[in-house]
PDB file of C-alpha atoms in Angstrom:
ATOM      1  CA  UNK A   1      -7.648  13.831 -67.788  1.00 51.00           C
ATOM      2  CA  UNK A   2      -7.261  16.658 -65.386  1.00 51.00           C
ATOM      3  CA  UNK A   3      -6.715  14.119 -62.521  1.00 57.00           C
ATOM      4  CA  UNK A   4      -4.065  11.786 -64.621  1.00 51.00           C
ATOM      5  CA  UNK A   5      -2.114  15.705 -65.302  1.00 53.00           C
ATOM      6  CA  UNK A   6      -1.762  16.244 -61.271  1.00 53.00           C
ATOM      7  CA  UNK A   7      -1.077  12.432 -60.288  1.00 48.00           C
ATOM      8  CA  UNK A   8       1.942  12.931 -63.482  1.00 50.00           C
ATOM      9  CA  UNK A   9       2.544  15.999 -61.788  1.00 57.00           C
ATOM     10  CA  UNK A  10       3.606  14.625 -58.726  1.00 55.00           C
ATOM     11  CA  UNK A  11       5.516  12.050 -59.987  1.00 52.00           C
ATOM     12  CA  UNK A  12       7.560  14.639 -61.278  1.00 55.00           C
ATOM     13  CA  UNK A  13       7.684  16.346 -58.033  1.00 55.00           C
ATOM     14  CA  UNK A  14       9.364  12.560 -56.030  1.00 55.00           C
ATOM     15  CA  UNK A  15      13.054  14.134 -56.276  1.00 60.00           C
ATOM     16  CA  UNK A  16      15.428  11.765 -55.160  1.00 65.00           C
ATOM     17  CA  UNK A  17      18.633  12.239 -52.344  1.00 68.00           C
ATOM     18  CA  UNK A  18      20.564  15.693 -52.736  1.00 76.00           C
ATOM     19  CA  UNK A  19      24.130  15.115 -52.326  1.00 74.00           C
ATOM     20  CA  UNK A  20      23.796  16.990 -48.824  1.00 76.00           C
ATOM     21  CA  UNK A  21      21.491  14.182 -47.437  1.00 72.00           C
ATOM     22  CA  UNK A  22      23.913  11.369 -49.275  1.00 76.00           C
ATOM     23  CA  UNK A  23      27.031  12.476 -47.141  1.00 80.00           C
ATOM     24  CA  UNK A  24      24.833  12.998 -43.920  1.00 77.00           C
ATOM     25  CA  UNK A  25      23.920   9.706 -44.527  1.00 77.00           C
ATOM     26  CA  UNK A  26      27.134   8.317 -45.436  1.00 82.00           C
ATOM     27  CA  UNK A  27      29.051  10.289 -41.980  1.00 83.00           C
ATOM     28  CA  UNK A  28      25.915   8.805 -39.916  1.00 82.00           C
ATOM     29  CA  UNK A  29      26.863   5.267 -41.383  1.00 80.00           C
ATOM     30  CA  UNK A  30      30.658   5.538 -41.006  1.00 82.00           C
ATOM     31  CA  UNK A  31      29.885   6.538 -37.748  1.00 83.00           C
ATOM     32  CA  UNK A  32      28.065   3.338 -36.730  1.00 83.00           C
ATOM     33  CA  UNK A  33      30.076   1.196 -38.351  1.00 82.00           C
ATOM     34  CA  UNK A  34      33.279   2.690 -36.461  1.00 79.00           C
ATOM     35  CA  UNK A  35      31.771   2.060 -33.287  1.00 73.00           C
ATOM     36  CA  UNK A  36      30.373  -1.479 -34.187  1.00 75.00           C
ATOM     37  CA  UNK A  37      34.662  -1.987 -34.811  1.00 74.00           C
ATOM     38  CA  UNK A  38      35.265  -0.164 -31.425  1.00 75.00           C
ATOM     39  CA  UNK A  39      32.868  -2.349 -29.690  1.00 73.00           C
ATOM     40  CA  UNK A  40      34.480  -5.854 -31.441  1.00 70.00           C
ATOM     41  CA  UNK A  41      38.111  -4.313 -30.838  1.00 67.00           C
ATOM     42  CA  UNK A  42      37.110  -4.228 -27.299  1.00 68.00           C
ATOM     43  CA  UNK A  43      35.724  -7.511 -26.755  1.00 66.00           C
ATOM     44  CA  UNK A  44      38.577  -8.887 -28.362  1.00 66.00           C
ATOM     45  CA  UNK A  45      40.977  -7.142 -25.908  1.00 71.00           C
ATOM     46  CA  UNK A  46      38.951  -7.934 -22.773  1.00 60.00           C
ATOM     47  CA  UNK A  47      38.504 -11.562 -24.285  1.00 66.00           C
ATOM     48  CA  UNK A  48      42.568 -11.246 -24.698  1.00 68.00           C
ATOM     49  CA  UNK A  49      42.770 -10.273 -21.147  1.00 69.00           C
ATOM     50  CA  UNK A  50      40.693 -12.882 -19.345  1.00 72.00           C
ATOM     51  CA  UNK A  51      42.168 -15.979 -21.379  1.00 81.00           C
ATOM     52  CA  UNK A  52      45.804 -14.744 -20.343  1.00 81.00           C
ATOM     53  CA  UNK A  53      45.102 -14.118 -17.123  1.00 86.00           C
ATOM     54  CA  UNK A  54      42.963 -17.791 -16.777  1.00 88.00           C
ATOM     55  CA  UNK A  55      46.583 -19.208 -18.581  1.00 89.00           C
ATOM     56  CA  UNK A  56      48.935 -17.577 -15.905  1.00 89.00           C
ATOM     57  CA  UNK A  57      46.466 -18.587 -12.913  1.00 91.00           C
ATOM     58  CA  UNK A  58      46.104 -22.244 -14.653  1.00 93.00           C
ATOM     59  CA  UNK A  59      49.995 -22.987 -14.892  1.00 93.00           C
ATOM     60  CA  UNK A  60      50.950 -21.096 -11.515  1.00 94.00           C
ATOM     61  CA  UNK A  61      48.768 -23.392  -9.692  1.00 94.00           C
ATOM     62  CA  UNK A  62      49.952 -26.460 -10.932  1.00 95.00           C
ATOM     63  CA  UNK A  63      53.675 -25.589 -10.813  1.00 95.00           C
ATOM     64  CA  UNK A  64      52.979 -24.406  -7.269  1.00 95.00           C
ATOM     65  CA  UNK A  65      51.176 -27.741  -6.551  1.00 95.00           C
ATOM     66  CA  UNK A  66      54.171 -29.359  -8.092  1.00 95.00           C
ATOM     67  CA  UNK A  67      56.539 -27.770  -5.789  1.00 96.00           C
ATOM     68  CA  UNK A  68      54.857 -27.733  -2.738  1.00 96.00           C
ATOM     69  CA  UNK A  69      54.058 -31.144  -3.259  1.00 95.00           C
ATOM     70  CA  UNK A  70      58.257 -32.108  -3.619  1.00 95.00           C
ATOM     71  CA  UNK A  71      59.334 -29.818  -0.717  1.00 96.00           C
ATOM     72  CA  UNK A  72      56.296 -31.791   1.925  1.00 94.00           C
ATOM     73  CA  UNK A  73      58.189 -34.988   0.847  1.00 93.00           C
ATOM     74  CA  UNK A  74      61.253 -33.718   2.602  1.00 94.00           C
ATOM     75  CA  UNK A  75      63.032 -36.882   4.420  1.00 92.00           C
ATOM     76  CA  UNK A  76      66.451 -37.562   6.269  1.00 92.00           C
ATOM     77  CA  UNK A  77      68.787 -39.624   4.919  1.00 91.00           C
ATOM     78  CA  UNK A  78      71.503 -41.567   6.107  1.00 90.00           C
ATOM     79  CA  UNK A  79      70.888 -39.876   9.586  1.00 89.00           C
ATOM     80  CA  UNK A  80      71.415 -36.116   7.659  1.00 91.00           C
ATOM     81  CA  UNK A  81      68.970 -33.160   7.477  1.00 93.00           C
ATOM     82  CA  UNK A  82      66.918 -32.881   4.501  1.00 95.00           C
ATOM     83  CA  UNK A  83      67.922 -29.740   2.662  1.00 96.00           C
ATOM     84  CA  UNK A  84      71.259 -29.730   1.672  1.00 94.00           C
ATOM     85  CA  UNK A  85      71.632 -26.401  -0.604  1.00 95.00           C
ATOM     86  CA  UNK A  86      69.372 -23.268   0.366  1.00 96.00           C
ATOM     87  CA  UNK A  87      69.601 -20.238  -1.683  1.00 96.00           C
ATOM     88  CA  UNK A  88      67.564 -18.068  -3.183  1.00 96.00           C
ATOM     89  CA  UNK A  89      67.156 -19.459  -6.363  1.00 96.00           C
ATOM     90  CA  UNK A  90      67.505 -23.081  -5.382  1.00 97.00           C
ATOM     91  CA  UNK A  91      66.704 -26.061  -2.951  1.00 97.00           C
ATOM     92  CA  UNK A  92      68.207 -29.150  -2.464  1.00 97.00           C
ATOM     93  CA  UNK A  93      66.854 -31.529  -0.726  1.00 97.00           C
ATOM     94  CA  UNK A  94      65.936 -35.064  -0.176  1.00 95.00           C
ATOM     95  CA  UNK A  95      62.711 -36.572  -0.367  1.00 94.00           C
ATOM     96  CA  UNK A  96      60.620 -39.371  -1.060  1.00 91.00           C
ATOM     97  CA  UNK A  97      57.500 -39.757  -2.907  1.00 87.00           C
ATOM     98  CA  UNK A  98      57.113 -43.457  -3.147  1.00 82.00           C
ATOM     99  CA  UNK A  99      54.783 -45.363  -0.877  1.00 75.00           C
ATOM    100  CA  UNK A 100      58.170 -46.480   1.401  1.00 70.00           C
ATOM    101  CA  UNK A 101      59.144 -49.291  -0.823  1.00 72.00           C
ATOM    102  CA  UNK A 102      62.398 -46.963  -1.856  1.00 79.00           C
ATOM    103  CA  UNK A 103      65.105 -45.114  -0.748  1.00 86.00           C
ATOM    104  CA  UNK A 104      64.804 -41.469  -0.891  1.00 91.00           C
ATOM    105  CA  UNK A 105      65.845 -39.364  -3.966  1.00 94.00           C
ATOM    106  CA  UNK A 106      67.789 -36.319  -4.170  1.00 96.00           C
ATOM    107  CA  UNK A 107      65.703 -33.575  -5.793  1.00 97.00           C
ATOM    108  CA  UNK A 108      66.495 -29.370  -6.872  1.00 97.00           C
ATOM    109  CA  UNK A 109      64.216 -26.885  -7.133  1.00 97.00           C
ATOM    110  CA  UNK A 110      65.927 -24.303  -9.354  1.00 97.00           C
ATOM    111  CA  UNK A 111      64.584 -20.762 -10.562  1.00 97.00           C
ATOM    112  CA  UNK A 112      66.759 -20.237 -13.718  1.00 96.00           C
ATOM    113  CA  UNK A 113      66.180 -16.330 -14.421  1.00 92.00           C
ATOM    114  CA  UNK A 114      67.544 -16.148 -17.564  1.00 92.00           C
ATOM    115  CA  UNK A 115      65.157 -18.855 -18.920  1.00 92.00           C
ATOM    116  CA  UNK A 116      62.626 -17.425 -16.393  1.00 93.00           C
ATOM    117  CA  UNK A 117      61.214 -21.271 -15.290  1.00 95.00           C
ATOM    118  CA  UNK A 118      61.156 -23.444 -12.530  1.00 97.00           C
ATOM    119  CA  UNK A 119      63.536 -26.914 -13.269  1.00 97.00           C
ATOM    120  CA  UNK A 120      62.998 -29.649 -10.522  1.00 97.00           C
ATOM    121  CA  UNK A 121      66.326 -32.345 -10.857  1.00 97.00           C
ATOM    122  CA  UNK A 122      66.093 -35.865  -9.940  1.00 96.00           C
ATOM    123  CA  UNK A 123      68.951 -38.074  -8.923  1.00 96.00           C
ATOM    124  CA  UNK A 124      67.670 -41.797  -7.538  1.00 93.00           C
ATOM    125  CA  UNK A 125      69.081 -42.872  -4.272  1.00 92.00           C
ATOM    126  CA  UNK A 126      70.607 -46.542  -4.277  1.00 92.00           C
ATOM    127  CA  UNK A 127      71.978 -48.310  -1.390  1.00 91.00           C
ATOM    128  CA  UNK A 128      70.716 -48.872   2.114  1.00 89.00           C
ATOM    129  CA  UNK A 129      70.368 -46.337   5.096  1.00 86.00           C
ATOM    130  CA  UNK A 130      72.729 -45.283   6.450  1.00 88.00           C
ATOM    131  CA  UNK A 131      74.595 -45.582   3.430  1.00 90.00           C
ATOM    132  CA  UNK A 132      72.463 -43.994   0.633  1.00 92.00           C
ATOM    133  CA  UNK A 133      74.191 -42.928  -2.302  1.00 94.00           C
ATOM    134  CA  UNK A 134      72.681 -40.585  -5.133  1.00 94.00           C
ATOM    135  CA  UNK A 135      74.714 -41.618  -7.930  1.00 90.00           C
ATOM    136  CA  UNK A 136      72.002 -42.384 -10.493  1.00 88.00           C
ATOM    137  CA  UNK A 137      71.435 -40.259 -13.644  1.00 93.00           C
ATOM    138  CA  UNK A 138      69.563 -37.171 -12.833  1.00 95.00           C
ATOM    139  CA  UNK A 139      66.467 -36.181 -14.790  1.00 96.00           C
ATOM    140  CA  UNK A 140      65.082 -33.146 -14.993  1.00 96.00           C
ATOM    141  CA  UNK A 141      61.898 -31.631 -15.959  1.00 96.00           C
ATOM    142  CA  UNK A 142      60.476 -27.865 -16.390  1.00 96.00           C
ATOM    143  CA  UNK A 143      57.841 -27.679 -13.412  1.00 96.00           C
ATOM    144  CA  UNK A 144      56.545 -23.831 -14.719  1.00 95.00           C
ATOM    145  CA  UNK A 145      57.019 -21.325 -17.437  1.00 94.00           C
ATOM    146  CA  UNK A 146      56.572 -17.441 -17.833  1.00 94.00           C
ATOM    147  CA  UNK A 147      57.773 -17.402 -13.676  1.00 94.00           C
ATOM    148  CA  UNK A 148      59.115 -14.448 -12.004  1.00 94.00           C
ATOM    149  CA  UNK A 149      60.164 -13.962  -8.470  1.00 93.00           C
ATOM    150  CA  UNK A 150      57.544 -12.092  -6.356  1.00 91.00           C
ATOM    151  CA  UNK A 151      58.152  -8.506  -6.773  1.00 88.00           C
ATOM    152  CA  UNK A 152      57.481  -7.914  -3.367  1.00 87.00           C
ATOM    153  CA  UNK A 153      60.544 -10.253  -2.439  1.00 85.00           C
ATOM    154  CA  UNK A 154      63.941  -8.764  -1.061  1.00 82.00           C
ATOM    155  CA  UNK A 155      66.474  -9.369  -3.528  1.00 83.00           C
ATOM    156  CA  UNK A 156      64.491 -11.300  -6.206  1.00 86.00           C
ATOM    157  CA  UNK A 157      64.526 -14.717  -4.145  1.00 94.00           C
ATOM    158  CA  UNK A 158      61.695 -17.456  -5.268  1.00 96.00           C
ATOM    159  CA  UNK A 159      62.815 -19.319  -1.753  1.00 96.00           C
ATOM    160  CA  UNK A 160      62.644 -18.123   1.626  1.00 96.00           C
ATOM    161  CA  UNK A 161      63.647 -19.572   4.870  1.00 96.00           C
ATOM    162  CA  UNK A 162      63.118 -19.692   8.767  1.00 95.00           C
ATOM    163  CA  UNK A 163      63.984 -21.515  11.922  1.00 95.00           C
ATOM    164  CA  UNK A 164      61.145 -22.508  14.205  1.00 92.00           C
ATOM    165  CA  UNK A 165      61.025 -20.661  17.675  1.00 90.00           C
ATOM    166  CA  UNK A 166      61.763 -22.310  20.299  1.00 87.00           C
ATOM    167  CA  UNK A 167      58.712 -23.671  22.260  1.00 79.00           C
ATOM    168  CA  UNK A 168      56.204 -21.290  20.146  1.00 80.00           C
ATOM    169  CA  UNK A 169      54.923 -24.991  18.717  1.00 76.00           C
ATOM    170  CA  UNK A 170      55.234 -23.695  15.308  1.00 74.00           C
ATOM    171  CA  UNK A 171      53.235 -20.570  15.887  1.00 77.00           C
ATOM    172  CA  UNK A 172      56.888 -18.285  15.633  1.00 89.00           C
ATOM    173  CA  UNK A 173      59.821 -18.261  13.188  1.00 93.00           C
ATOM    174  CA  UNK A 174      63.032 -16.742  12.710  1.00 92.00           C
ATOM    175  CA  UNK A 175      64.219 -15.662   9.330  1.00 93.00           C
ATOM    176  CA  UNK A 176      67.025 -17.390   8.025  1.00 94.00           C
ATOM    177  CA  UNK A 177      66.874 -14.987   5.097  1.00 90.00           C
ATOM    178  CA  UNK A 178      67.168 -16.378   1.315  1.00 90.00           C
ATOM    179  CA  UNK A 179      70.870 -17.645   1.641  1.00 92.00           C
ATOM    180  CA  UNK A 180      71.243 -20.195   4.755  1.00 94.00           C
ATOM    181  CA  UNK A 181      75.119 -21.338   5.662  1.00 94.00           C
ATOM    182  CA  UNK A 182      75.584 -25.301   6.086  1.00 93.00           C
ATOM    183  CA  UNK A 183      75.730 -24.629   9.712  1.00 93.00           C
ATOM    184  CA  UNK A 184      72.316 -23.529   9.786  1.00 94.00           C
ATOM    185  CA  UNK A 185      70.684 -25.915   7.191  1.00 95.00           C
ATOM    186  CA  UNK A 186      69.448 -28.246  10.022  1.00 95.00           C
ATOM    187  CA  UNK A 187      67.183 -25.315  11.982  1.00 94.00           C
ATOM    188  CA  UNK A 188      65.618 -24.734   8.446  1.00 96.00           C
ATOM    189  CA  UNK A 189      61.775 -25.684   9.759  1.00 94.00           C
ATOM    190  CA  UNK A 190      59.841 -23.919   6.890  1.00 95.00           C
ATOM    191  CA  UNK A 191      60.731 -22.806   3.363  1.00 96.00           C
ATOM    192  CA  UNK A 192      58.533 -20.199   2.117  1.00 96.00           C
ATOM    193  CA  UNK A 193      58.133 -20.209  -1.954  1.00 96.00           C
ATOM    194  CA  UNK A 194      56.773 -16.528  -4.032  1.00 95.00           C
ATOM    195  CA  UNK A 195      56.735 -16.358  -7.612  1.00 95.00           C
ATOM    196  CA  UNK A 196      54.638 -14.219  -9.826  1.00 94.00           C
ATOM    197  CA  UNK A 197      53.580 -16.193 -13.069  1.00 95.00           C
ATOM    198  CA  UNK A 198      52.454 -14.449 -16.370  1.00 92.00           C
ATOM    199  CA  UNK A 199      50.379 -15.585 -19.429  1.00 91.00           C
ATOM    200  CA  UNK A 200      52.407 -18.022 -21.938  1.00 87.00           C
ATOM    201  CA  UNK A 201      55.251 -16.384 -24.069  1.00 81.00           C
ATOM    202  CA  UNK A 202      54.186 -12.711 -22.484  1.00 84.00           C
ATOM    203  CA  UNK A 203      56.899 -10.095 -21.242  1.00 84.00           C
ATOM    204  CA  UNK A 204      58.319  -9.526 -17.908  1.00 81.00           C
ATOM    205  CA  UNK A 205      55.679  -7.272 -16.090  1.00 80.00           C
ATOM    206  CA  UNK A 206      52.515  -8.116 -17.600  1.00 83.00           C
ATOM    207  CA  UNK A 207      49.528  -7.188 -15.846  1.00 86.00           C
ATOM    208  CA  UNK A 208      47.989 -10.356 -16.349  1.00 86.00           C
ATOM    209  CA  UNK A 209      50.227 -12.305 -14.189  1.00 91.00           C
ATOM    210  CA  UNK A 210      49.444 -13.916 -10.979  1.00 92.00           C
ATOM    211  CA  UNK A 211      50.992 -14.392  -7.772  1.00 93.00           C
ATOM    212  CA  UNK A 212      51.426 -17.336  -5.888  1.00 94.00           C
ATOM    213  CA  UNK A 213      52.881 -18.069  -2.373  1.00 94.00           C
ATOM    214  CA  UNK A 214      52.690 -21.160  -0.232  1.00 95.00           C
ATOM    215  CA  UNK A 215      54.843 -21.686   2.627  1.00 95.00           C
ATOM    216  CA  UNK A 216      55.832 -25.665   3.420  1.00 95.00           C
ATOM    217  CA  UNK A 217      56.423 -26.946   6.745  1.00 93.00           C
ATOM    218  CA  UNK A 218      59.472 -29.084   7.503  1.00 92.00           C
ATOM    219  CA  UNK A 219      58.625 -32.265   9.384  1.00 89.00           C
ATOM    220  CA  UNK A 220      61.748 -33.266  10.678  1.00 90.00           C
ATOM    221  CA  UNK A 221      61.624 -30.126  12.408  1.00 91.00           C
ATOM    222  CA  UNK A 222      60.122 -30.229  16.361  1.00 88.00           C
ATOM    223  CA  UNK A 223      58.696 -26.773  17.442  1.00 85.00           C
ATOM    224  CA  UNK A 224      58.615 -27.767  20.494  1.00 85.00           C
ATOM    225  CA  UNK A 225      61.864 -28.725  21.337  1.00 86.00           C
ATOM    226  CA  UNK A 226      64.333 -26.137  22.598  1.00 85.00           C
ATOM    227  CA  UNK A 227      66.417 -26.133  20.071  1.00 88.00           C
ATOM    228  CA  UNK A 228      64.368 -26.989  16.983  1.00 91.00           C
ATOM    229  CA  UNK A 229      66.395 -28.572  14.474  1.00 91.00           C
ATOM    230  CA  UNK A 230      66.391 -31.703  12.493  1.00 91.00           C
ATOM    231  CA  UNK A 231      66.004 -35.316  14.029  1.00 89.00           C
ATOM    232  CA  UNK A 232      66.542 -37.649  11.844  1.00 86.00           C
ATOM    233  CA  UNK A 233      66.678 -41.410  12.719  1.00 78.00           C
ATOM    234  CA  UNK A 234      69.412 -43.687  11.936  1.00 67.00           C
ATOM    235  CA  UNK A 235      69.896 -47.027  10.496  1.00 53.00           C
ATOM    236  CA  UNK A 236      68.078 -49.273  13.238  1.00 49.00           C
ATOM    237  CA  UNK A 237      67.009 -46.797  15.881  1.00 48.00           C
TER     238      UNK A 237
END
């Protein structure tokens, strides 16, 4: 009996929490569950980051591609040099990117920088050299999104161009600058492209975008010559 009395005894004695130990327990909870939310908030953020950033570098390289790719398929026509209209926001030009079996198109390159995209403009050639005439309907199509002009550029111009140096074989070029007069549109030997691209439907400025720049080489262009402008064949020769 005396033993069952102190074991009774005891159990009396098992208290539970005081309210002291509760709230300790309840900060010391709060606490971990705030910085389980910190540490998800975070991941989040950086997860944010990397996807934009992936986005901007995604698109900028294939509207780069895209553009680089029109500009290297620079040809005469009808015995004229291939860019037509050089300013800082656009290039005209005309090209051909079929396997020979057509006459060249006329193509723009326009930065719009209200809409803040690249538009390239289409207009079929028809006719025979040296009597080409680009007269069909022009189609155009949004070649990148989200674009800026490189900050680092003078003015805010997407295109830049130069004339080849005489006898340098390509190694030297003049600047043109980012507005070339019709005089000069034949010595136009390489057409330099910056744009700084940002994650879809971000602001202007965003830390995630990317910059791109590519320079593209005119063909018709000889280096080597001393006066490097455009030769361009004519019908027969």
């Amino acid at each position: 009996m005396v033993e069952l009395g102190i074991v009774l005894s005891r159990l009396r004695q098992e208290d539970g929490f005081t309210l002291v130990e509760l709230l300790v327990a309840m900060v010391i909870g709060l606490i971990v569950i705030f910085a389980g939310f910190n540490l998800i908030d975070s991941s989040v953020r950086v997860n944010a980051s990397v996807a934009g950033r992936t986005d901007a570098a995604q698109r900028g390289r294939i509207g780069m591609d895209e553009i680089t790719r029109a500009l290297r398929s620079q040809v005469c026509a009808n015995g004229v040099a291939p860019v037509t209209t050089a300013t800082p926001t656009q290039v005209t030009f005309t090209a051909d990117l079929s396997d020979g079996s057509r006459v060249a198109d006329l193509r723009s390159l326009t930065y719009d920088p209200t809409g803040d995209k690249v538009t390239e403009t289409i207009t079929p050639g028809s006719g025979t050299e040296p009597n080409v005439v680009f007269t069909g309907t022009p189609k155009s199509s949004v070649v990148l999104t989200d674009a800026d002009p490189d900050p680092s550029a003078a003015g805010g111009a997407v295109f830049t161009y130069f004339a080849a140096t005489a006898g340098s074989g390509g190694a030297q070029f003049t600047s043109l600058g980012s507005t070339v007069a019709a005089a000069d549109l034949p010595r136009i030997a390489r057409i330099d492209i910056g744009l700084s691209v940002r994650p879809a439907r971000s602001a202007t400025g965003d830390k995630r975008s990317a910059l791109f720049d590519d320079s593209v080489i005119v063909r018709s262009v000889n280096p080597d010559s001393a006066t490097p402008v455009a030769t361009c064949p004519t019908a027969g020769s």
